[in-house]
Amino acid sequence: MARECYTKHKREYMKKLIIGNWKMNLNMQEASLYLHKLSELIPAQRTVDVVLAPTMLTLQSLSLQVNRRQFKLAAQNSYWRDQGAYTGEVPAAHLRGIVDYVLIGHSERRYLFMESDKETRAKVQSAVRNHLQPVLCVGETASERANGETRDVLHDQLVGGLANLTADELDELVIAYEPVWAIGTGNNATPDDVKEAVRIIRHQINQLFGARATKEVRVIYGGSVNIDNAQSYLSLDQVDGLLIGGASLDAHQFSEIVDMAYKLEGGRAS
Ligand code: PGA
């Protein structure tokens, strides 16, 4: 798969990952026009993985339009069984060949659609089974944060989402730290908040899967990322990229953020 980790034993260089989560925006025609616009603004290069997550309906037509050396696609969700009588669901098995990544356990899924850790776990497993890279989203709510429960929430969501996987199956996993209070609020976490959360996440991965998995898993940040604050996260060694909602719908902002990541990577030649 498309990920590159330039070392097996030390976190020296991990390719940055920028994901644009379009959420329930842009119909087929709008999505196609927007992809066209982005493809003119963001050059194809190998040093940053740029991933677009449009609605389920637009994925297939965008997969025919997209230059996969320029952008990869992600589904915003998927169902965990491979087939059967599950009206309205789309399984990871049907997304194979169309997307490379799938978002799992986004807080909007957890809190608006009451998705449980048991479901996120089954979804992570079905993504792995179908050779898609899961992006497991974790993060605490404002009240959990106020009560000092961040560590426990991250622990529960990671154990809940990843139990039953082997360290080898973790190879392609991405974890997105997305504090619920920061999503869509303009109230982004500070770089220190993010550093601390990523430390907790890696510690937990270490407990569950050992040192190699800890070094190789990519951990990204999401929550009110925009053109003004993106650099402060991208320049943290601990943070391997960004999951961007609102600002990913603004071609100027999104392409500038990708450019920042590219420049921070030293514009490594493809
Ligand atoms: P936001 O959304 O950037 O609009 O806060 C992030 C997300 O929901 O993934």
PDB file of C-alpha atoms and ligand atoms in Angstrom:
ATOM      1  CA  MET A   1       0.000   0.000   0.000  1.00  0.00           C
ATOM      2  CA  ALA A   2       0.910   3.623  -0.477  1.00  0.00           C
ATOM      3  CA  ARG A   3       2.401   4.427   2.890  1.00  0.00           C
ATOM      4  CA  GLU A   4       6.100   5.005   3.390  1.00  0.00           C
ATOM      5  CA  CYS A   5       7.877   4.808   6.689  1.00  0.00           C
ATOM      6  CA  TYR A   6      11.535   5.398   6.102  1.00  0.00           C
ATOM      7  CA  THR A   7      12.709   3.447   9.100  1.00  0.00           C
ATOM      8  CA  LYS A   8      11.702   0.300  10.915  1.00  0.00           C
ATOM      9  CA  HIS A   9      12.992   1.117  14.363  1.00  0.00           C
ATOM     10  CA  LYS A  10      13.055   4.862  14.813  1.00  0.00           C
ATOM     11  CA  ARG A  11      10.475   7.486  13.954  1.00  0.00           C
ATOM     12  CA  GLU A  12      12.768   9.489  11.723  1.00  0.00           C
ATOM     13  CA  TYR A  13      10.495  10.211   8.845  1.00  0.00           C
ATOM     14  CA  MET A  14       6.853   9.403   8.360  1.00  0.00           C
ATOM     15  CA  LYS A  15       5.169  10.572   5.216  1.00  0.00           C
ATOM     16  CA  LYS A  16       2.613  13.279   6.043  1.00  0.00           C
ATOM     17  CA  LEU A  17      -1.047  12.605   5.417  1.00  0.00           C
ATOM     18  CA  ILE A  18      -3.604  15.351   4.711  1.00  0.00           C
ATOM     19  CA  ILE A  19      -7.226  14.218   4.556  1.00  0.00           C
ATOM     20  CA  GLY A  20     -10.069  16.489   3.441  1.00  0.00           C
ATOM     21  CA  ASN A  21     -13.353  15.344   4.963  1.00  0.00           C
ATOM     22  CA  TRP A  22     -16.069  16.895   2.808  1.00  0.00           C
ATOM     23  CA  LYS A  23     -18.784  15.486   5.094  1.00  0.00           C
ATOM     24  CA  MET A  24     -22.308  15.721   3.610  1.00  0.00           C
ATOM     25  CA  ASN A  25     -21.395  18.503   1.149  1.00  0.00           C
ATOM     26  CA  LEU A  26     -20.951  18.731  -2.637  1.00  0.00           C
ATOM     27  CA  ASN A  27     -23.285  16.796  -4.900  1.00  0.00           C
ATOM     28  CA  MET A  28     -21.911  14.825  -7.849  1.00  0.00           C
ATOM     29  CA  GLN A  29     -21.520  17.774 -10.165  1.00  0.00           C
ATOM     30  CA  GLU A  30     -20.087  20.069  -7.485  1.00  0.00           C
ATOM     31  CA  ALA A  31     -17.690  17.367  -6.309  1.00  0.00           C
ATOM     32  CA  SER A  32     -16.438  16.778  -9.829  1.00  0.00           C
ATOM     33  CA  LEU A  33     -15.858  20.495 -10.404  1.00  0.00           C
ATOM     34  CA  TYR A  34     -14.144  20.827  -7.052  1.00  0.00           C
ATOM     35  CA  LEU A  35     -11.842  17.889  -7.751  1.00  0.00           C
ATOM     36  CA  HIS A  36     -10.953  19.478 -11.060  1.00  0.00           C
ATOM     37  CA  LYS A  37     -10.109  22.729  -9.276  1.00  0.00           C
ATOM     38  CA  LEU A  38      -7.997  21.007  -6.635  1.00  0.00           C
ATOM     39  CA  SER A  39      -6.134  19.039  -9.275  1.00  0.00           C
ATOM     40  CA  GLU A  40      -5.009  22.310 -10.840  1.00  0.00           C
ATOM     41  CA  LEU A  41      -3.883  23.745  -7.499  1.00  0.00           C
ATOM     42  CA  ILE A  42      -2.159  20.741  -5.932  1.00  0.00           C
ATOM     43  CA  PRO A  43       0.640  19.141  -7.927  1.00  0.00           C
ATOM     44  CA  ALA A  44       1.131  15.371  -7.985  1.00  0.00           C
ATOM     45  CA  GLN A  45       4.049  14.510  -5.711  1.00  0.00           C
ATOM     46  CA  ARG A  46       5.089  11.575  -3.604  1.00  0.00           C
ATOM     47  CA  THR A  47       6.049  13.199  -0.348  1.00  0.00           C
ATOM     48  CA  VAL A  48       2.624  13.997   1.081  1.00  0.00           C
ATOM     49  CA  ASP A  49      -0.404  11.713   0.864  1.00  0.00           C
ATOM     50  CA  VAL A  50      -3.404  13.858  -0.025  1.00  0.00           C
ATOM     51  CA  VAL A  51      -6.707  12.107   0.541  1.00  0.00           C
ATOM     52  CA  LEU A  52     -10.228  13.314  -0.275  1.00  0.00           C
ATOM     53  CA  ALA A  53     -13.295  11.978   1.513  1.00  0.00           C
ATOM     54  CA  PRO A  54     -16.431  12.931  -0.453  1.00  0.00           C
ATOM     55  CA  THR A  55     -19.927  11.537   0.089  1.00  0.00           C
ATOM     56  CA  MET A  56     -20.543   7.870  -0.603  1.00  0.00           C
ATOM     57  CA  LEU A  57     -22.605   8.658  -3.699  1.00  0.00           C
ATOM     58  CA  THR A  58     -19.845  10.628  -5.408  1.00  0.00           C
ATOM     59  CA  LEU A  59     -17.018   8.196  -4.687  1.00  0.00           C
ATOM     60  CA  GLN A  60     -17.348   6.035  -7.720  1.00  0.00           C
ATOM     61  CA  SER A  61     -17.501   8.818 -10.287  1.00  0.00           C
ATOM     62  CA  LEU A  62     -14.615  10.645  -8.582  1.00  0.00           C
ATOM     63  CA  SER A  63     -12.600   7.431  -8.616  1.00  0.00           C
ATOM     64  CA  LEU A  64     -12.837   7.478 -12.414  1.00  0.00           C
ATOM     65  CA  GLN A  65     -11.865  11.143 -12.586  1.00  0.00           C
ATOM     66  CA  VAL A  66      -9.078  11.251 -10.005  1.00  0.00           C
ATOM     67  CA  ASN A  67      -5.382  10.974 -10.768  1.00  0.00           C
ATOM     68  CA  ARG A  68      -4.359   8.500  -8.087  1.00  0.00           C
ATOM     69  CA  ARG A  69      -0.788   9.732  -8.051  1.00  0.00           C
ATOM     70  CA  GLN A  70      -2.213  13.089  -7.010  1.00  0.00           C
ATOM     71  CA  PHE A  71      -5.051  12.188  -4.664  1.00  0.00           C
ATOM     72  CA  LYS A  72      -6.302   9.083  -2.923  1.00  0.00           C
ATOM     73  CA  LEU A  73      -9.940   8.693  -1.936  1.00  0.00           C
ATOM     74  CA  ALA A  74     -11.469   7.826   1.415  1.00  0.00           C
ATOM     75  CA  ALA A  75     -14.969   6.769   2.392  1.00  0.00           C
ATOM     76  CA  GLN A  76     -16.419   8.615   5.386  1.00  0.00           C
ATOM     77  CA  ASN A  77     -17.900   5.404   6.730  1.00  0.00           C
ATOM     78  CA  SER A  78     -18.536   1.806   5.735  1.00  0.00           C
ATOM     79  CA  TYR A  79     -20.462  -1.168   7.024  1.00  0.00           C
ATOM     80  CA  TRP A  80     -18.649  -4.054   8.637  1.00  0.00           C
ATOM     81  CA  ARG A  81     -20.360  -7.045   7.084  1.00  0.00           C
ATOM     82  CA  ASP A  82     -19.322  -7.900   3.546  1.00  0.00           C
ATOM     83  CA  GLN A  83     -22.834  -8.512   2.185  1.00  0.00           C
ATOM     84  CA  GLY A  84     -26.401  -9.362   3.178  1.00  0.00           C
ATOM     85  CA  ALA A  85     -29.751  -7.945   4.221  1.00  0.00           C
ATOM     86  CA  TYR A  86     -28.574  -4.590   5.649  1.00  0.00           C
ATOM     87  CA  THR A  87     -30.718  -2.038   3.877  1.00  0.00           C
ATOM     88  CA  GLY A  88     -28.974   1.219   3.143  1.00  0.00           C
ATOM     89  CA  GLU A  89     -25.478   0.166   4.130  1.00  0.00           C
ATOM     90  CA  VAL A  90     -22.331   0.112   1.987  1.00  0.00           C
ATOM     91  CA  PRO A  91     -19.699  -2.452   2.978  1.00  0.00           C
ATOM     92  CA  ALA A  92     -15.927  -2.037   2.916  1.00  0.00           C
ATOM     93  CA  ALA A  93     -15.968  -4.983   0.497  1.00  0.00           C
ATOM     94  CA  HIS A  94     -17.707  -2.784  -2.130  1.00  0.00           C
ATOM     95  CA  LEU A  95     -15.295   0.098  -1.573  1.00  0.00           C
ATOM     96  CA  ARG A  96     -12.251  -1.943  -2.539  1.00  0.00           C
ATOM     97  CA  GLY A  97     -10.702  -0.601  -5.692  1.00  0.00           C
ATOM     98  CA  ILE A  98     -12.564   2.705  -5.283  1.00  0.00           C
ATOM     99  CA  VAL A  99     -10.980   4.072  -2.102  1.00  0.00           C
ATOM    100  CA  ASP A 100      -7.707   3.505  -0.277  1.00  0.00           C
ATOM    101  CA  TYR A 101      -8.837   4.765   3.124  1.00  0.00           C
ATOM    102  CA  VAL A 102     -11.968   4.668   5.225  1.00  0.00           C
ATOM    103  CA  LEU A 103     -12.807   6.947   8.162  1.00  0.00           C
ATOM    104  CA  ILE A 104     -14.089   4.962  11.117  1.00  0.00           C
ATOM    105  CA  GLY A 105     -15.651   6.218  14.330  1.00  0.00           C
ATOM    106  CA  HIS A 106     -15.761   9.894  13.382  1.00  0.00           C
ATOM    107  CA  SER A 107     -17.350  11.729  16.300  1.00  0.00           C
ATOM    108  CA  GLU A 108     -20.355  12.593  14.117  1.00  0.00           C
ATOM    109  CA  ARG A 109     -20.860   8.844  13.667  1.00  0.00           C
ATOM    110  CA  ARG A 110     -20.350   8.177  17.364  1.00  0.00           C
ATOM    111  CA  TYR A 111     -22.560  10.946  18.730  1.00  0.00           C
ATOM    112  CA  LEU A 112     -25.163  11.635  16.009  1.00  0.00           C
ATOM    113  CA  PHE A 113     -25.572   8.033  14.889  1.00  0.00           C
ATOM    114  CA  MET A 114     -24.802   6.375  18.225  1.00  0.00           C
ATOM    115  CA  GLU A 115     -22.008   4.211  16.904  1.00  0.00           C
ATOM    116  CA  SER A 116     -20.426   2.113  19.628  1.00  0.00           C
ATOM    117  CA  ASP A 117     -16.854   0.950  20.128  1.00  0.00           C
ATOM    118  CA  LYS A 118     -18.085  -2.519  19.205  1.00  0.00           C
ATOM    119  CA  GLU A 119     -19.162  -1.220  15.801  1.00  0.00           C
ATOM    120  CA  THR A 120     -15.981   0.760  15.237  1.00  0.00           C
ATOM    121  CA  ARG A 121     -14.015  -2.387  16.070  1.00  0.00           C
ATOM    122  CA  ALA A 122     -15.974  -4.443  13.543  1.00  0.00           C
ATOM    123  CA  LYS A 123     -15.514  -1.681  10.960  1.00  0.00           C
ATOM    124  CA  VAL A 124     -11.758  -1.483  11.526  1.00  0.00           C
ATOM    125  CA  GLN A 125     -11.578  -5.250  11.076  1.00  0.00           C
ATOM    126  CA  SER A 126     -13.644  -5.187   7.905  1.00  0.00           C
ATOM    127  CA  ALA A 127     -11.440  -2.409   6.476  1.00  0.00           C
ATOM    128  CA  VAL A 128      -8.311  -4.437   7.208  1.00  0.00           C
ATOM    129  CA  ARG A 129      -9.927  -7.586   5.769  1.00  0.00           C
ATOM    130  CA  ASN A 130     -10.707  -5.673   2.584  1.00  0.00           C
ATOM    131  CA  HIS A 131      -7.255  -4.072   2.296  1.00  0.00           C
ATOM    132  CA  LEU A 132      -8.406  -0.526   3.038  1.00  0.00           C
ATOM    133  CA  GLN A 133      -6.478   1.727   5.412  1.00  0.00           C
ATOM    134  CA  PRO A 134      -8.669   2.500   8.429  1.00  0.00           C
ATOM    135  CA  VAL A 135      -8.536   6.002   9.877  1.00  0.00           C
ATOM    136  CA  LEU A 136      -9.810   5.447  13.407  1.00  0.00           C
ATOM    137  CA  CYS A 137     -11.048   8.726  14.913  1.00  0.00           C
ATOM    138  CA  VAL A 138     -10.806   9.167  18.668  1.00  0.00           C
ATOM    139  CA  GLY A 139     -11.277  12.118  20.987  1.00  0.00           C
ATOM    140  CA  GLU A 140     -12.976  13.388  24.095  1.00  0.00           C
ATOM    141  CA  THR A 141     -16.004  15.659  24.454  1.00  0.00           C
ATOM    142  CA  ALA A 142     -15.843  19.044  26.204  1.00  0.00           C
ATOM    143  CA  SER A 143     -17.323  17.662  29.409  1.00  0.00           C
ATOM    144  CA  GLU A 144     -14.988  14.659  29.435  1.00  0.00           C
ATOM    145  CA  ARG A 145     -12.109  17.072  29.028  1.00  0.00           C
ATOM    146  CA  ALA A 146     -13.418  19.291  31.824  1.00  0.00           C
ATOM    147  CA  ASN A 147     -13.640  16.235  34.081  1.00  0.00           C
ATOM    148  CA  GLY A 148     -10.058  15.223  33.320  1.00  0.00           C
ATOM    149  CA  GLU A 149     -11.183  12.082  31.488  1.00  0.00           C
ATOM    150  CA  THR A 150      -9.282  12.533  28.222  1.00  0.00           C
ATOM    151  CA  ARG A 151      -6.801   9.745  28.929  1.00  0.00           C
ATOM    152  CA  ASP A 152      -9.560   7.278  29.852  1.00  0.00           C
ATOM    153  CA  VAL A 153     -11.645   8.148  26.795  1.00  0.00           C
ATOM    154  CA  LEU A 154      -8.688   7.694  24.456  1.00  0.00           C
ATOM    155  CA  HIS A 155      -7.840   4.426  26.181  1.00  0.00           C
ATOM    156  CA  ASP A 156     -11.393   3.097  25.847  1.00  0.00           C
ATOM    157  CA  GLN A 157     -11.800   4.161  22.224  1.00  0.00           C
ATOM    158  CA  LEU A 158      -8.444   2.671  21.236  1.00  0.00           C
ATOM    159  CA  VAL A 159      -8.923  -0.589  23.075  1.00  0.00           C
ATOM    160  CA  GLY A 160     -12.549  -0.710  21.916  1.00  0.00           C
ATOM    161  CA  GLY A 161     -11.648  -0.006  18.302  1.00  0.00           C
ATOM    162  CA  LEU A 162      -8.521  -2.095  17.950  1.00  0.00           C
ATOM    163  CA  ALA A 163      -8.968  -5.155  20.146  1.00  0.00           C
ATOM    164  CA  ASN A 164      -8.641  -8.385  18.132  1.00  0.00           C
ATOM    165  CA  LEU A 165      -6.183  -6.903  15.628  1.00  0.00           C
ATOM    166  CA  THR A 166      -2.618  -8.165  15.443  1.00  0.00           C
ATOM    167  CA  ALA A 167       0.411  -5.849  15.389  1.00  0.00           C
ATOM    168  CA  ASP A 168       0.929  -6.757  11.712  1.00  0.00           C
ATOM    169  CA  GLU A 169      -2.620  -5.751  10.844  1.00  0.00           C
ATOM    170  CA  LEU A 170      -1.900  -2.366  12.356  1.00  0.00           C
ATOM    171  CA  ASP A 171       0.638  -1.559   9.673  1.00  0.00           C
ATOM    172  CA  GLU A 172      -1.737   0.520   7.597  1.00  0.00           C
ATOM    173  CA  LEU A 173      -3.708   2.018  10.471  1.00  0.00           C
ATOM    174  CA  VAL A 174      -4.065   5.762  10.898  1.00  0.00           C
ATOM    175  CA  ILE A 175      -5.370   7.242  14.139  1.00  0.00           C
ATOM    176  CA  ALA A 176      -6.960  10.672  14.025  1.00  0.00           C
ATOM    177  CA  TYR A 177      -7.032  12.576  17.299  1.00  0.00           C
ATOM    178  CA  GLU A 178     -10.162  14.659  16.946  1.00  0.00           C
ATOM    179  CA  PRO A 179     -11.358  16.211  20.204  1.00  0.00           C
ATOM    180  CA  VAL A 180     -15.110  16.608  19.822  1.00  0.00           C
ATOM    181  CA  TRP A 181     -15.038  20.123  21.276  1.00  0.00           C
ATOM    182  CA  ALA A 182     -12.702  21.236  18.493  1.00  0.00           C
ATOM    183  CA  ILE A 183     -14.678  19.873  15.534  1.00  0.00           C
ATOM    184  CA  GLY A 184     -16.451  22.540  13.539  1.00  0.00           C
ATOM    185  CA  THR A 185     -16.285  24.985  16.447  1.00  0.00           C
ATOM    186  CA  GLY A 186     -13.325  27.198  15.516  1.00  0.00           C
ATOM    187  CA  ASN A 187     -11.970  26.216  18.916  1.00  0.00           C
ATOM    188  CA  ASN A 188      -8.934  24.244  17.793  1.00  0.00           C
ATOM    189  CA  ALA A 189      -6.749  22.355  20.253  1.00  0.00           C
ATOM    190  CA  THR A 190      -3.390  23.912  21.079  1.00  0.00           C
ATOM    191  CA  PRO A 191      -0.268  22.188  19.764  1.00  0.00           C
ATOM    192  CA  ASP A 192       0.512  21.251  23.390  1.00  0.00           C
ATOM    193  CA  ASP A 193      -2.932  19.637  23.775  1.00  0.00           C
ATOM    194  CA  VAL A 194      -2.292  17.674  20.606  1.00  0.00           C
ATOM    195  CA  LYS A 195       1.217  16.642  21.655  1.00  0.00           C
ATOM    196  CA  GLU A 196      -0.099  15.321  24.937  1.00  0.00           C
ATOM    197  CA  ALA A 197      -2.976  13.441  23.312  1.00  0.00           C
ATOM    198  CA  VAL A 198      -0.656  11.894  20.730  1.00  0.00           C
ATOM    199  CA  ARG A 199       1.682  10.833  23.539  1.00  0.00           C
ATOM    200  CA  ILE A 200      -1.220   9.107  25.284  1.00  0.00           C
ATOM    201  CA  ILE A 201      -2.300   7.456  22.040  1.00  0.00           C
ATOM    202  CA  ARG A 202       1.175   6.119  21.255  1.00  0.00           C
ATOM    203  CA  HIS A 203       1.578   4.924  24.829  1.00  0.00           C
ATOM    204  CA  GLN A 204      -1.671   3.010  24.497  1.00  0.00           C
ATOM    205  CA  ILE A 205      -0.653   1.520  21.153  1.00  0.00           C
ATOM    206  CA  ASN A 206       2.616   0.480  22.751  1.00  0.00           C
ATOM    207  CA  GLN A 207       0.762  -1.269  25.571  1.00  0.00           C
ATOM    208  CA  LEU A 208      -1.478  -3.062  23.127  1.00  0.00           C
ATOM    209  CA  PHE A 209       0.834  -3.857  20.232  1.00  0.00           C
ATOM    210  CA  GLY A 210       4.445  -3.119  21.163  1.00  0.00           C
ATOM    211  CA  ALA A 211       7.173  -0.776  20.028  1.00  0.00           C
ATOM    212  CA  ARG A 212       7.260  -1.453  16.301  1.00  0.00           C
ATOM    213  CA  ALA A 213       3.542  -0.750  15.851  1.00  0.00           C
ATOM    214  CA  THR A 214       3.898   2.400  17.952  1.00  0.00           C
ATOM    215  CA  LYS A 215       6.552   3.773  15.639  1.00  0.00           C
ATOM    216  CA  GLU A 216       4.778   2.885  12.451  1.00  0.00           C
ATOM    217  CA  VAL A 217       1.216   3.944  13.139  1.00  0.00           C
ATOM    218  CA  ARG A 218       0.444   7.382  11.772  1.00  0.00           C
ATOM    219  CA  VAL A 219      -1.323   9.744  14.180  1.00  0.00           C
ATOM    220  CA  ILE A 220      -2.940  12.858  12.741  1.00  0.00           C
ATOM    221  CA  TYR A 221      -4.890  15.772  14.229  1.00  0.00           C
ATOM    222  CA  GLY A 222      -8.312  17.113  13.280  1.00  0.00           C
ATOM    223  CA  GLY A 223     -10.562  19.829  14.708  1.00  0.00           C
ATOM    224  CA  SER A 224     -10.954  23.342  13.257  1.00  0.00           C
ATOM    225  CA  VAL A 225      -7.726  23.102  11.295  1.00  0.00           C
ATOM    226  CA  ASN A 226      -7.335  26.044   8.930  1.00  0.00           C
ATOM    227  CA  ILE A 227      -4.731  27.921   6.967  1.00  0.00           C
ATOM    228  CA  ASP A 228      -3.725  29.931  10.043  1.00  0.00           C
ATOM    229  CA  ASN A 229      -3.127  27.087  12.484  1.00  0.00           C
ATOM    230  CA  ALA A 230      -2.148  24.132  10.244  1.00  0.00           C
ATOM    231  CA  GLN A 231       1.553  24.872  10.367  1.00  0.00           C
ATOM    232  CA  SER A 232       1.633  24.688  14.165  1.00  0.00           C
ATOM    233  CA  TYR A 233       0.542  21.025  13.999  1.00  0.00           C
ATOM    234  CA  LEU A 234       2.450  20.046  10.897  1.00  0.00           C
ATOM    235  CA  SER A 235       5.694  21.172  12.440  1.00  0.00           C
ATOM    236  CA  LEU A 236       5.256  18.851  15.447  1.00  0.00           C
ATOM    237  CA  ASP A 237       7.367  15.712  15.057  1.00  0.00           C
ATOM    238  CA  GLN A 238       4.696  13.673  16.795  1.00  0.00           C
ATOM    239  CA  VAL A 239       1.946  14.601  14.325  1.00  0.00           C
ATOM    240  CA  ASP A 240       1.880  12.827  10.971  1.00  0.00           C
ATOM    241  CA  GLY A 241      -0.788  14.908   9.297  1.00  0.00           C
ATOM    242  CA  LEU A 242      -4.226  16.497   9.465  1.00  0.00           C
ATOM    243  CA  LEU A 243      -7.878  15.614   9.083  1.00  0.00           C
ATOM    244  CA  ILE A 244      -9.580  18.747   7.806  1.00  0.00           C
ATOM    245  CA  GLY A 245     -13.322  19.332   7.599  1.00  0.00           C
ATOM    246  CA  GLY A 246     -14.585  22.857   6.868  1.00  0.00           C
ATOM    247  CA  ALA A 247     -11.313  24.213   5.455  1.00  0.00           C
ATOM    248  CA  SER A 248     -11.054  21.291   3.017  1.00  0.00           C
ATOM    249  CA  LEU A 249     -14.053  22.741   1.163  1.00  0.00           C
ATOM    250  CA  ASP A 250     -12.089  25.903   0.448  1.00  0.00           C
ATOM    251  CA  ALA A 251      -9.713  25.113  -2.419  1.00  0.00           C
ATOM    252  CA  HIS A 252      -7.354  27.943  -1.545  1.00  0.00           C
ATOM    253  CA  GLN A 253      -7.022  26.956   2.116  1.00  0.00           C
ATOM    254  CA  PHE A 254      -6.784  23.241   1.420  1.00  0.00           C
ATOM    255  CA  SER A 255      -4.139  23.579  -1.270  1.00  0.00           C
ATOM    256  CA  GLU A 256      -2.116  26.003   0.876  1.00  0.00           C
ATOM    257  CA  ILE A 257      -2.176  23.549   3.781  1.00  0.00           C
ATOM    258  CA  VAL A 258      -0.995  20.725   1.493  1.00  0.00           C
ATOM    259  CA  ASP A 259       1.738  23.054   0.272  1.00  0.00           C
ATOM    260  CA  MET A 260       2.831  23.740   3.874  1.00  0.00           C
ATOM    261  CA  ALA A 261       3.138  20.008   4.495  1.00  0.00           C
ATOM    262  CA  TYR A 262       5.049  19.607   1.266  1.00  0.00           C
ATOM    263  CA  LYS A 263       7.475  22.399   2.146  1.00  0.00           C
ATOM    264  CA  LEU A 264       7.975  21.047   5.655  1.00  0.00           C
ATOM    265  CA  GLU A 265       8.895  17.726   4.109  1.00  0.00           C
ATOM    266  CA  GLY A 266      11.614  19.692   2.367  1.00  0.00           C
ATOM    267  CA  GLY A 267       9.840  19.301  -0.949  1.00  0.00           C
ATOM    268  CA  ARG A 268      11.441  15.848  -1.121  1.00  0.00           C
ATOM    269  CA  ALA A 269      11.688  14.988  -4.787  1.00  0.00           C
ATOM    270  CA  SER A 270       9.390  12.291  -6.099  1.00  0.00           C
TER     271      SER A 270
HETATM  272  P1  PGA B   1     -13.459  20.628  11.068  1.00  0.00           P
HETATM  273  O1  PGA B   1     -13.846  19.076  10.979  1.00  0.00           O
HETATM  274  O2  PGA B   1     -12.101  20.778  10.427  1.00  0.00           O
HETATM  275  O3  PGA B   1     -14.536  21.342  10.293  1.00  0.00           O
HETATM  276  O4  PGA B   1     -13.427  20.989  12.500  1.00  0.00           O
HETATM  277  C1  PGA B   1     -12.892  18.082  11.180  1.00  0.00           C
HETATM  278  C2  PGA B   1     -13.547  16.732  11.077  1.00  0.00           C
HETATM  279  O5  PGA B   1     -14.725  16.614  11.433  1.00  0.00           O
HETATM  280  O6  PGA B   1     -12.941  15.762  10.625  1.00  0.00           O
END
